[in-house]
Amino acid sequence: MPQMPTTAKQDSHFWFMSVMAVNAAGPWVNDYRGTLTLAPGANRLEVFNQIREEVAVTDPRTRGAIVLSFDVQPNELRGSAP
């Protein structure tokens, strides 16, 4: 696998959220992803709620949607061969 150069400071964590909602056309599923730097002492529920709200602001169709999956992990991959 080619090595990807990093030129800028990266956020500390990567997140992923998948949601399902129903609209006039029927059910739909979409996923969202991004990075963030966690505030000191942040807990998983606070981060989930923050991301959930940011997703709803970005895509209002997700208000009231069911979250199917959510994950937040450190953004840096360790132990990969150069």
Short mmCIF file of the C-alpha atoms (twelve columns), coordinates in Angstrom:
data_MODEL
# 
_entry.id   MODEL 
# 
loop_
_atom_site.group_PDB 
_atom_site.id 
_atom_site.type_symbol 
_atom_site.label_atom_id 
_atom_site.label_alt_id 
_atom_site.label_comp_id 
_atom_site.label_asym_id 
_atom_site.label_seq_id 
_atom_site.Cartn_x 
_atom_site.Cartn_y 
_atom_site.Cartn_z 
_atom_site.pdbx_PDB_model_num 
ATOM 1  C CA . MET A 1  0.000   0.000  0.000  1 
ATOM 2  C CA . PRO A 2  1.424   3.425  -0.885 1 
ATOM 3  C CA . GLN A 3  2.391   5.697  1.938  1 
ATOM 4  C CA . MET A 4  0.168   8.768  2.189  1 
ATOM 5  C CA . PRO A 5  2.040   11.952 3.076  1 
ATOM 6  C CA . THR A 6  0.695   14.073 5.914  1 
ATOM 7  C CA . THR A 7  1.345   17.757 5.434  1 
ATOM 8  C CA . ALA A 8  -0.995  19.300 8.002  1 
ATOM 9  C CA . LYS A 9  -1.805  18.609 11.638 1 
ATOM 10 C CA . GLN A 10 -4.595  16.045 11.754 1 
ATOM 11 C CA . ASP A 11 -7.525  15.891 14.172 1 
ATOM 12 C CA . SER A 12 -7.111  13.335 16.935 1 
ATOM 13 C CA . HIS A 13 -10.111 11.128 16.106 1 
ATOM 14 C CA . PHE A 14 -12.043 9.755  13.135 1 
ATOM 15 C CA . TRP A 15 -15.800 9.179  13.415 1 
ATOM 16 C CA . PHE A 16 -18.444 7.372  11.365 1 
ATOM 17 C CA . MET A 17 -22.242 7.458  11.667 1 
ATOM 18 C CA . SER A 18 -24.876 5.615  9.644  1 
ATOM 19 C CA . VAL A 19 -28.534 6.664  9.864  1 
ATOM 20 C CA . MET A 20 -31.893 5.519  8.515  1 
ATOM 21 C CA . ALA A 21 -34.967 7.701  8.075  1 
ATOM 22 C CA . VAL A 22 -38.276 7.602  6.240  1 
ATOM 23 C CA . ASN A 23 -39.502 10.399 3.992  1 
ATOM 24 C CA . ALA A 24 -42.212 10.754 1.328  1 
ATOM 25 C CA . ALA A 25 -40.169 8.603  -1.081 1 
ATOM 26 C CA . GLY A 26 -39.759 5.848  1.515  1 
ATOM 27 C CA . PRO A 27 -36.870 4.714  3.727  1 
ATOM 28 C CA . TRP A 28 -33.327 5.813  3.030  1 
ATOM 29 C CA . VAL A 29 -29.958 5.118  4.624  1 
ATOM 30 C CA . ASN A 30 -26.941 7.382  4.539  1 
ATOM 31 C CA . ASP A 31 -23.553 7.523  6.212  1 
ATOM 32 C CA . TYR A 32 -21.475 10.434 7.425  1 
ATOM 33 C CA . ARG A 33 -17.841 10.639 8.474  1 
ATOM 34 C CA . GLY A 34 -15.283 13.138 9.617  1 
ATOM 35 C CA . THR A 35 -12.547 13.939 12.076 1 
ATOM 36 C CA . LEU A 36 -12.424 15.940 15.276 1 
ATOM 37 C CA . THR A 37 -10.152 16.678 18.179 1 
ATOM 38 C CA . LEU A 38 -11.721 15.654 21.465 1 
ATOM 39 C CA . ALA A 39 -11.978 18.117 24.328 1 
ATOM 40 C CA . PRO A 40 -10.096 17.037 27.459 1 
ATOM 41 C CA . GLY A 41 -12.323 14.795 29.557 1 
ATOM 42 C CA . ALA A 42 -14.894 14.276 26.787 1 
ATOM 43 C CA . ASN A 43 -16.915 11.111 27.103 1 
ATOM 44 C CA . ARG A 44 -18.418 8.926  24.390 1 
ATOM 45 C CA . LEU A 45 -22.023 10.078 24.929 1 
ATOM 46 C CA . GLU A 46 -21.051 13.751 24.684 1 
ATOM 47 C CA . VAL A 47 -19.126 13.093 21.476 1 
ATOM 48 C CA . PHE A 48 -22.037 11.092 20.020 1 
ATOM 49 C CA . ASN A 49 -24.511 13.898 20.823 1 
ATOM 50 C CA . GLN A 50 -22.178 16.559 19.396 1 
ATOM 51 C CA . ILE A 51 -21.678 14.632 16.154 1 
ATOM 52 C CA . ARG A 52 -25.381 13.758 15.918 1 
ATOM 53 C CA . GLU A 53 -26.266 17.452 16.142 1 
ATOM 54 C CA . GLU A 54 -23.590 18.439 13.593 1 
ATOM 55 C CA . VAL A 55 -24.938 15.814 11.170 1 
ATOM 56 C CA . ALA A 56 -28.493 17.143 11.652 1 
ATOM 57 C CA . VAL A 57 -27.362 20.726 10.990 1 
ATOM 58 C CA . THR A 58 -25.492 19.621 7.858  1 
ATOM 59 C CA . ASP A 59 -28.322 17.369 6.647  1 
ATOM 60 C CA . PRO A 60 -31.702 18.297 8.205  1 
ATOM 61 C CA . ARG A 61 -33.263 15.119 6.759  1 
ATOM 62 C CA . THR A 62 -31.511 13.236 9.572  1 
ATOM 63 C CA . ARG A 63 -33.503 14.921 12.360 1 
ATOM 64 C CA . GLY A 64 -35.466 12.102 13.938 1 
ATOM 65 C CA . ALA A 65 -33.546 9.470  11.990 1 
ATOM 66 C CA . ILE A 66 -32.443 6.244  13.654 1 
ATOM 67 C CA . VAL A 67 -28.707 5.889  14.158 1 
ATOM 68 C CA . LEU A 68 -27.767 2.441  12.875 1 
ATOM 69 C CA . SER A 69 -24.085 2.611  13.703 1 
ATOM 70 C CA . PHE A 70 -21.605 4.977  15.274 1 
ATOM 71 C CA . ASP A 71 -17.905 4.726  16.000 1 
ATOM 72 C CA . VAL A 72 -15.126 7.069  17.025 1 
ATOM 73 C CA . GLN A 73 -11.498 5.932  17.056 1 
ATOM 74 C CA . PRO A 74 -8.045  7.500  17.247 1 
ATOM 75 C CA . ASN A 75 -7.215  8.937  13.823 1 
ATOM 76 C CA . GLU A 76 -3.567  7.837  13.822 1 
ATOM 77 C CA . LEU A 77 -2.799  4.342  12.599 1 
ATOM 78 C CA . ARG A 78 0.019   2.745  14.559 1 
ATOM 79 C CA . GLY A 79 2.091   -0.271 13.759 1 
ATOM 80 C CA . SER A 80 1.718   -0.053 10.003 1 
ATOM 81 C CA . ALA A 81 4.801   -0.817 7.994  1 
ATOM 82 C CA . PRO A 82 6.373   2.097  6.127  1 
# 
